[in-house]
Each structure stands twice: as C-alpha cells, then as structure tokens.
Tab-separated table of C-alpha atoms and ligand atoms in Angstrom:
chain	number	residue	atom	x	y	z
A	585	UNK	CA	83.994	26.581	140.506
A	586	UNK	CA	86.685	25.836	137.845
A	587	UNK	CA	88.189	28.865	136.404
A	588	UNK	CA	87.327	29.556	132.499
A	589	UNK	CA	89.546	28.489	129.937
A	590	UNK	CA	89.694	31.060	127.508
A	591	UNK	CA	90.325	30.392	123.732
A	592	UNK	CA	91.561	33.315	121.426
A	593	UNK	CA	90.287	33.778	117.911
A	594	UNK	CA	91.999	36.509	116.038
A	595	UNK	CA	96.015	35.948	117.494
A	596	UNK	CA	96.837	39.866	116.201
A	597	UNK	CA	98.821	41.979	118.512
A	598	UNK	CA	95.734	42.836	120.480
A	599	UNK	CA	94.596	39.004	120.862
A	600	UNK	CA	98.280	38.127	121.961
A	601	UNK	CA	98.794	40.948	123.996
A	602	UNK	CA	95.867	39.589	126.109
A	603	UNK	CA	96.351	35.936	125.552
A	604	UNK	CA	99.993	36.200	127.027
A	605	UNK	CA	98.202	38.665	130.148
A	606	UNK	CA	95.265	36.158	130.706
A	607	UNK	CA	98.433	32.925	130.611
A	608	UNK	CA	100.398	34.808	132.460
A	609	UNK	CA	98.132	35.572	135.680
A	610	UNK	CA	97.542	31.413	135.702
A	611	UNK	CA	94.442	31.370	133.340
A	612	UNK	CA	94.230	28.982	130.688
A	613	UNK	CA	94.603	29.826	127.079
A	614	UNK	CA	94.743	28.047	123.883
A	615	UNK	CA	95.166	30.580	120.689
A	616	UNK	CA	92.801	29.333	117.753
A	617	UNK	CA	94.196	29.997	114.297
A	618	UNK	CA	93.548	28.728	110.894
A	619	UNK	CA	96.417	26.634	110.902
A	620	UNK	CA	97.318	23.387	112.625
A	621	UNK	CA	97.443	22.970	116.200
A	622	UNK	CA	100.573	22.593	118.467
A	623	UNK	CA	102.541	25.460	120.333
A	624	UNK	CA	103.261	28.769	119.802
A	625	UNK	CA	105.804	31.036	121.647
A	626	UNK	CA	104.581	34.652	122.116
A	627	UNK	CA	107.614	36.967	122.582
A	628	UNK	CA	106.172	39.948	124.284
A	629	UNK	CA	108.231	43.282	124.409
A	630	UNK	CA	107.537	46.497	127.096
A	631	UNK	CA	109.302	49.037	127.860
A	632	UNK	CA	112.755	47.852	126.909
A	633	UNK	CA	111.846	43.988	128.192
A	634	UNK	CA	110.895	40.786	126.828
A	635	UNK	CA	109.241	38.144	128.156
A	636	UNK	CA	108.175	34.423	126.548
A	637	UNK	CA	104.620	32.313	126.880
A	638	UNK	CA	104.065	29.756	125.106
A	639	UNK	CA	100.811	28.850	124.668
A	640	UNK	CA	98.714	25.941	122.889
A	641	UNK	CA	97.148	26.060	119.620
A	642	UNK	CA	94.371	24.828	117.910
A	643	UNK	CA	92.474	25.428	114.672
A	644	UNK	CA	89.387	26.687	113.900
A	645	UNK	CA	87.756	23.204	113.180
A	646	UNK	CA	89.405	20.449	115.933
A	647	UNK	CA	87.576	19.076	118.061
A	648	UNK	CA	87.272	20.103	121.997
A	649	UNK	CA	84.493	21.774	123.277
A	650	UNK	CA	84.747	25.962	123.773
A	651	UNK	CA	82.768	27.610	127.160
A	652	UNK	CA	84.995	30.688	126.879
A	653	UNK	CA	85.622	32.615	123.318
A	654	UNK	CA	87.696	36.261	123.150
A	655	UNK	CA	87.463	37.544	119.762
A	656	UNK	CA	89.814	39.893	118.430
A	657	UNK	CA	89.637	39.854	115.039
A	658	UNK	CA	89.516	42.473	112.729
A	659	UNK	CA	85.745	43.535	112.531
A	660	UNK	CA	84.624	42.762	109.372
A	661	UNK	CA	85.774	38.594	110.411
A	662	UNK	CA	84.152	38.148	113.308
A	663	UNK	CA	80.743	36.720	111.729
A	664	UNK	CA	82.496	34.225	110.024
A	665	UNK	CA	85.095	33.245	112.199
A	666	UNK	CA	83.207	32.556	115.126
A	667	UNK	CA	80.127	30.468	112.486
A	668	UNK	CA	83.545	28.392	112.056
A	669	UNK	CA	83.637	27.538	115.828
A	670	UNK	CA	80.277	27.665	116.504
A	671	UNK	CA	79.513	23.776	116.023
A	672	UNK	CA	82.211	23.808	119.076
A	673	UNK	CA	80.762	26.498	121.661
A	674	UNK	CA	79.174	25.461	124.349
A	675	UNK	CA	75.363	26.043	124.488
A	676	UNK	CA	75.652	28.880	126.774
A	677	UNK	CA	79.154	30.045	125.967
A	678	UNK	CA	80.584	33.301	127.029
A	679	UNK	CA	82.060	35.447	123.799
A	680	UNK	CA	83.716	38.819	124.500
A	681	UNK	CA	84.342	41.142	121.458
A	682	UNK	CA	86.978	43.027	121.704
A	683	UNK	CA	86.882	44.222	118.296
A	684	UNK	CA	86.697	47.919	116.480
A	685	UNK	CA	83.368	49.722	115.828
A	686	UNK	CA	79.966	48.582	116.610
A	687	UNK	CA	77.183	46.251	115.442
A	688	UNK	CA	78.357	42.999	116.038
A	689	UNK	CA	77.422	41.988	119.571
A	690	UNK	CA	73.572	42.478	117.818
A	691	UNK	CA	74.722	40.563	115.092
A	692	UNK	CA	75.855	38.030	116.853
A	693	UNK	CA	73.419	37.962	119.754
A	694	UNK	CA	70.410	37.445	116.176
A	695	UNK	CA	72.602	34.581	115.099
A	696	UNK	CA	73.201	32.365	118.047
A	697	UNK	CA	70.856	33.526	120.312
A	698	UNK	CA	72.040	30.905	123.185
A	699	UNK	CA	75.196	32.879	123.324
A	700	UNK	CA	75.809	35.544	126.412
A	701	UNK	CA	77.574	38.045	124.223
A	702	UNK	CA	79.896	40.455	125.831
A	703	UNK	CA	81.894	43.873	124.662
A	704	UNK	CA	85.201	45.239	125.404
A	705	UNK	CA	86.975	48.544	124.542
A	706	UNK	CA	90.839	49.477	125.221
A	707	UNK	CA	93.037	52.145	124.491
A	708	UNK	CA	96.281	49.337	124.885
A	709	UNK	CA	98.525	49.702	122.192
A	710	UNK	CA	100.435	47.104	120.704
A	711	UNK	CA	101.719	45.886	116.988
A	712	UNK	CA	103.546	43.051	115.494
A	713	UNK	CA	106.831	42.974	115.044
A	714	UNK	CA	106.437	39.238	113.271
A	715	UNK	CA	104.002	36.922	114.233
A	716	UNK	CA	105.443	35.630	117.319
A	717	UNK	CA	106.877	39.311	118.225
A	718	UNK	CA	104.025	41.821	120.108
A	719	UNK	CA	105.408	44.815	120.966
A	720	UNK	CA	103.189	46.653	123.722
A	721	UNK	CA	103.463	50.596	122.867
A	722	UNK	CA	100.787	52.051	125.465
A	723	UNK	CA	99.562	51.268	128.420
A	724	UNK	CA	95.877	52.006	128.516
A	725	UNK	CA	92.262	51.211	130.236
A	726	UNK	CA	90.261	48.208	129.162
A	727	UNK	CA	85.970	48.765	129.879
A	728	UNK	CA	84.248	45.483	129.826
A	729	UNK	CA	80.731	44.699	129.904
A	730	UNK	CA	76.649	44.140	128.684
A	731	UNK	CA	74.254	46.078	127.744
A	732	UNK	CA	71.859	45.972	131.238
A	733	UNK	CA	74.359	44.243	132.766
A	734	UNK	CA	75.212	45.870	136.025
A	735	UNK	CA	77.245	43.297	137.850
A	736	UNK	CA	80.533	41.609	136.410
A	737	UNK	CA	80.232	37.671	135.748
A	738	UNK	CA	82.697	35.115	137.413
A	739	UNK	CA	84.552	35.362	134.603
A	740	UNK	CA	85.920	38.941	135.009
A	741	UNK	CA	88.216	38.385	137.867
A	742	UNK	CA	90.733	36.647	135.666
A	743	UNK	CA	90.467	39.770	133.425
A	744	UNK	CA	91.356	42.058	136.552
A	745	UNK	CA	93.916	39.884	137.787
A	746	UNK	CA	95.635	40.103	134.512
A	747	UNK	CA	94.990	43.078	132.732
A	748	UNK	CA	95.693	46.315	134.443
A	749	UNK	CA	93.600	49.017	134.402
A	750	UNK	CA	90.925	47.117	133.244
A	751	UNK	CA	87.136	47.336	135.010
A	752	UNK	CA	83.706	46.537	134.520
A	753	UNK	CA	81.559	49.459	132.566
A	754	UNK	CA	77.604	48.884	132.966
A	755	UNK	CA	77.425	51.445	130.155
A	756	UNK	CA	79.205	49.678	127.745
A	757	UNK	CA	77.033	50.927	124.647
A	758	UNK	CA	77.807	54.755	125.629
A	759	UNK	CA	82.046	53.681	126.207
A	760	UNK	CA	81.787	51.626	122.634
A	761	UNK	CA	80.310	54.819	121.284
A	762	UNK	CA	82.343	57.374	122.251
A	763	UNK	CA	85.342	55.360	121.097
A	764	UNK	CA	83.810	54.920	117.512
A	765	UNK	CA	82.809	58.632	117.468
A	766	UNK	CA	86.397	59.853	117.633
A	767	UNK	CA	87.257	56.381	114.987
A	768	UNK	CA	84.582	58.045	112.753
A	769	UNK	CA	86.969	61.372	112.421
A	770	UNK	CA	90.574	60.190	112.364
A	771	UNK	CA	90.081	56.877	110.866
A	772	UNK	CA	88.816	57.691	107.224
A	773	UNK	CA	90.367	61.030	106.578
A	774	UNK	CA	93.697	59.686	107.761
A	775	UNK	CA	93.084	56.564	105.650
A	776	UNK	CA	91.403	59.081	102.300
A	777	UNK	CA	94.584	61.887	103.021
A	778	UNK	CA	97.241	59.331	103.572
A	779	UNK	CA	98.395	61.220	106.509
A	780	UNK	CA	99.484	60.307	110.255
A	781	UNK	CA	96.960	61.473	112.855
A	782	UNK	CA	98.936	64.466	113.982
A	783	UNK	CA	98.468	66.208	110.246
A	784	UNK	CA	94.926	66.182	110.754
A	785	UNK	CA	95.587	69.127	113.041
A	786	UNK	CA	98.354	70.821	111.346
A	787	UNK	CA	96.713	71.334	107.822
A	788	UNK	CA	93.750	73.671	107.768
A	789	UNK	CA	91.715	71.742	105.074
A	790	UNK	CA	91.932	68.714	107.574
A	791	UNK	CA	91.064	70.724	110.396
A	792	UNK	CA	88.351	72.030	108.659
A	793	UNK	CA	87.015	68.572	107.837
A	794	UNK	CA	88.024	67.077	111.347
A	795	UNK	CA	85.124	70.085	112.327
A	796	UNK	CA	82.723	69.264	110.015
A	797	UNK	CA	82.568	65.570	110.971
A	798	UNK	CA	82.586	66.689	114.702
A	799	UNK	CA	79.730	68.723	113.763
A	800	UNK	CA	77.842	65.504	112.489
A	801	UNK	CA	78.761	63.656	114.738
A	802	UNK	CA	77.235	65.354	118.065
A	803	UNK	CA	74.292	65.849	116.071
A	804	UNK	CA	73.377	61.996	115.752
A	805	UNK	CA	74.893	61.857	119.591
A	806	UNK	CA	72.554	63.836	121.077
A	807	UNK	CA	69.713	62.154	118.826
A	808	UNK	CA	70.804	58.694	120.216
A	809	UNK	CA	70.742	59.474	123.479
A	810	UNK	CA	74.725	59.584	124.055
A	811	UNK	CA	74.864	63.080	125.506
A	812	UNK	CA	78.523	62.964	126.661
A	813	UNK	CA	80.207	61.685	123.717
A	814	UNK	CA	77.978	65.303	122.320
A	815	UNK	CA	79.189	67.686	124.513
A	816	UNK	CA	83.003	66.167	124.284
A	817	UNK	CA	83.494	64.917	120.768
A	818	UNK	CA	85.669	68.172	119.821
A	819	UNK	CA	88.079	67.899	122.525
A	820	UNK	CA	88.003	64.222	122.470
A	821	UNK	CA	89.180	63.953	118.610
A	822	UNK	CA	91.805	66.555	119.523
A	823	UNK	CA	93.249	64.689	121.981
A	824	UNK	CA	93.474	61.674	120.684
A	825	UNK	CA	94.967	63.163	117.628
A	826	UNK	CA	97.715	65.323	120.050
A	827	UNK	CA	98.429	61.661	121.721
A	828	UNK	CA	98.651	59.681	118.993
A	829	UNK	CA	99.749	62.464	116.282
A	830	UNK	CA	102.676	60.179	115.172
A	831	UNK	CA	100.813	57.316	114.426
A	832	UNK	CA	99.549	55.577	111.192
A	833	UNK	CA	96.051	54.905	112.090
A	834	UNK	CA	94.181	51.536	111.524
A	835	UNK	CA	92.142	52.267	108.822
A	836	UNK	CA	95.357	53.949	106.888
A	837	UNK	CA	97.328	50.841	107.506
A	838	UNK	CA	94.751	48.549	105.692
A	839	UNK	CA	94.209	50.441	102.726
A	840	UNK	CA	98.155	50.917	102.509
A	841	UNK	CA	97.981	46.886	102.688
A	842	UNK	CA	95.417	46.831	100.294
A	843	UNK	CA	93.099	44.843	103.134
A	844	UNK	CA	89.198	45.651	103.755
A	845	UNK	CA	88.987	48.637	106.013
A	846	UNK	CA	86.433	48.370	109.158
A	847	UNK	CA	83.969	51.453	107.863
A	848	UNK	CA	81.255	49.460	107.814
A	849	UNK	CA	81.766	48.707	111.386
A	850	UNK	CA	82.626	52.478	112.288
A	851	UNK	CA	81.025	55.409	109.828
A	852	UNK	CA	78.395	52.604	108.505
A	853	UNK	CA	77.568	52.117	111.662
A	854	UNK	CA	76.923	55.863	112.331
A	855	UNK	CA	75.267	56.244	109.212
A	856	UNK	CA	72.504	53.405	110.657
A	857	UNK	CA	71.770	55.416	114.064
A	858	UNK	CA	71.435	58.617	112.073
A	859	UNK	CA	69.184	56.841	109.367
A	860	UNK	CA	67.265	56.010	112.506
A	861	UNK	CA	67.116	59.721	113.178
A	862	UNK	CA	66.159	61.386	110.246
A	863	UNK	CA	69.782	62.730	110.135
A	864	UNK	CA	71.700	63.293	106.583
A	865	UNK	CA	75.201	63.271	107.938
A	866	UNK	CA	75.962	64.262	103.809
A	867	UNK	CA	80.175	64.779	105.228
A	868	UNK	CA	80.200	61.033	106.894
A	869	UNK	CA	78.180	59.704	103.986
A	870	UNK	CA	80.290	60.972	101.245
A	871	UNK	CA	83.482	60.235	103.577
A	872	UNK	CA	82.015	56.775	103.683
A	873	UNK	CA	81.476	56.274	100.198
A	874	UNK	CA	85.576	57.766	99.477
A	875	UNK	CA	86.864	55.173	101.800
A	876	UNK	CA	84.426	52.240	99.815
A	877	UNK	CA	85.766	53.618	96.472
A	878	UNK	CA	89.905	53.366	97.517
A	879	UNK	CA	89.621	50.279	99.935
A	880	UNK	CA	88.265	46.912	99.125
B	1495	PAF	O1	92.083	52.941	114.935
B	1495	PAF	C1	93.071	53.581	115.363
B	1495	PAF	O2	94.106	53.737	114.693
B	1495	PAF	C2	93.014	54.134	116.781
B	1495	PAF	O3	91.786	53.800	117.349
B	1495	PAF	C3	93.244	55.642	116.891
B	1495	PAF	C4	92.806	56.092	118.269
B	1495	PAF	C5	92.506	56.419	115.834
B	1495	PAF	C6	94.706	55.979	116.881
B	1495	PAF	O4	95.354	55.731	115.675
C-alpha cells in the first residue's frame, strides 16, 4: 500500500517542525497556506544546527485531491480552515489535530461525519524566528490517537519513523485532558498578570490563585472520570511552571499581539464538563470572563 501523503494546514512552528520531520524520514508533504502555491524552504535550527527542506505548497482552494490532513492551526481556526478544504478531502480522509485545548475533534467529527478524526498532544517546543526560520527549543513526547481506538492505523508508522518520542495513546481523551488542565492554570493568569510562567510561583497572590484553580480543577476531574489528572494536577502545574518558568506562555503572547486567545478551547472547555456536572468553578469562570474582557 502507497504511503500517505500528508498535507499541512496551519505552517506555524509546530506545523513546520513536523512537516520538515514527516519530509525528512521520506514521507510526502505539501504545506497548504492561504497564499499561492510553489515552494517553500523550511530552515530548521536544533541545538546549534541547521538544516534545509524544501517542501511544496499549495493553497487552501487548488485543486488536487487530500486523503491525509495534519492540522495545526491555532484552535479557534481549525473549523474554518479545514470547511475551506473540505470540498478537497477525500470521502474517508484521515485529519489529525494537533491543536491546543479540546472540543474540536467532536466538532469536527458533527460536521463531516465521513471524516476519521484523529488527536495529537506534544510537549515539542519550537517558535519562529521568521516564517521560513523554526527554531526547535525542546525535545518532547508526541501521544497520538482515537477515542476507542486501541490499535494505531497504517498511517502512524511514518509518524514513528519521523518523530521521536512519539507513540500511540489509546487514552487520548485522558492525555488531551491532563494537558489542558495544567493550560487552564498557567495560560490565563500568565496572559491576565502579564507575567512569564516562573512568576506564577514566585509571587504569593499568584500562588494563591495557581491553588485555587488547582482546587477547581480536580474537582471537575474527578467528576469526569479523569482520576489521574485529579490526584496530580498540583504537582503537574508546578512542574511545568519550574520547566518552563522562563517562558512567555501562549495565551500571553496573543493578547500581547492583540490576536484571539484559545480560552474557549481551554477554560471554556472546562467550564462545559463542569456545567455537565453541576460544578460552579466561580475562579475559572470569572478567570474566563477576565481573559474575554482583555483579548479579542
Ligand atoms: O501554552 C503554553 O504556553 C504551554 O502549553 C505551556 C506548557 C503553558 C508552557 O508555556
């Protein structure tokens, strides 16, 4: 069976990081943009070393048919960007998210129900330098997979063979999760205090909030069923924090842009399961409301 071509929507650092991987391990990859199609040259730096791909390009409305989609978009474009391509997929294409928060492989799945709709999660760090310019700061693991899914499709071997660290997690919903529960503490008060993570444990008012989220948060974790991300949400956050204390976290870095920030996709989505629940949450719902008032 021919290998899949992949195509790339959303050519950020993350989407080129992975686009130059999947290229570089002898998978095909065409990047789709907005723009016209041609070539682009992806400079990728590690550790001290650069290396070149160039890849093909497309936009979002040629022609040419698309079996294999990896979407890395920020969160609140992937509805629209892939109802751009859709007229394009394939009627049983494979998309992968690989995008922040949670609540759009069921989005997505309710809108184009032939699609087989998968979900990704990685700690890999990389930013921009320019366009062309990814600059991979941190190697970390990639989890894969689909909700009741227990066996990897075809597909994944290209993702082993060119990502490392990256494996196949039948519990993909509980791995999203406890990702978004520690996004649900640094992300908005870093974005609301203006601070870099590392503050939020050096200042006792933002240790004090960090806490009180935590609190809400293992609440409506143990209510949904995610019992780990409950009983580790504390050290979890404070790890993160200690590892990435010098960084400017996502959701501070739009507002400073003055983009749209992903809370829907991480506190809103909170707010939905603990809705569910019968759960107030009152510090995540007012937190949510602060980002909605600064951010777009
Ligand atoms: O969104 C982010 O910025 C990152 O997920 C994290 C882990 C909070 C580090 O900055």
């Amino acid at each position: 069976m021919a290998e899949a071509h992949w195509h790339v929507l959303g050519a950020g650092a993350i989407g080129c990081l992975f686009a130059a991987a999947l290229a570089r391990s002898g998978s095909g990859v065409t990047l789709v943009t907005r723009g016209h199609s041609g070539r682009r040259r992806l400079r990728i730096e590690d550790s001290g070393a650069t290396t070149e791909v160039e890849l093909p390009v497309c936009g979002l409305h040629d022609a040419g048919q698309i079996a294999t989609l990896l979407v890395t978009t920020k969160a609140y474009d992937v509805v629209d960007a892939v109802a751009a391509v859709a007229p394009r997929l394939a009627d049983d294409a494979n998309v992968l998210l690989l995008v922040n928060g949670m609540g759009l492989a069921q989005e997505l799945r309710s809108r184009h129900p032939r699609l087989q709709v998968y979900s990704g999660t990685t700690t890999q760090g990389a930013y921009r330098r320019d366009p062309t310019h990814i600059c991979h700061a941190g190697h970390g693991d990639t989890l894969i997979g689909r909700p009741g899914q227990a066996e990897p499709p075809p597909w994944f071997g290209q993702w082993v063979r060119a990502v490392p660290r990256c494996r196949w997690e039948s519990e993909i919903e509980a791995a999203l999760w406890s990702k978004l529960a520690v996004n649900c503490v640094i992300n908005p008060l870093t974005a609301l205090h203006g601070c870099r993570n590392g503050e939020l444990a050096l200042r006792a008012e933002l240790r004090a909030e960090v806490e009180a989220l935590c609190r809400e948060v293992t609440q409506v974790s143990y209510a949904a069923g995610y019992t780990q991300t409950a009983q580790t949400i504390g050290d979890s956050v404070a790890r993160v924090i200690a590892g990435t204390a010098d960084n400017r976290s996502s959701m501070l870095q739009d507002v400073s842009a003055g983009r749209p920030t992903e809370i829907d996709y991480i506190t809103g989505y909170l707010l939905r399961i603990a809705e569910e629940h019968g759960i107030p949450a009152q510090r995540n719902r007012a937190i949510f409301e602060e980002v909605k008032a600064i951010a777009h």
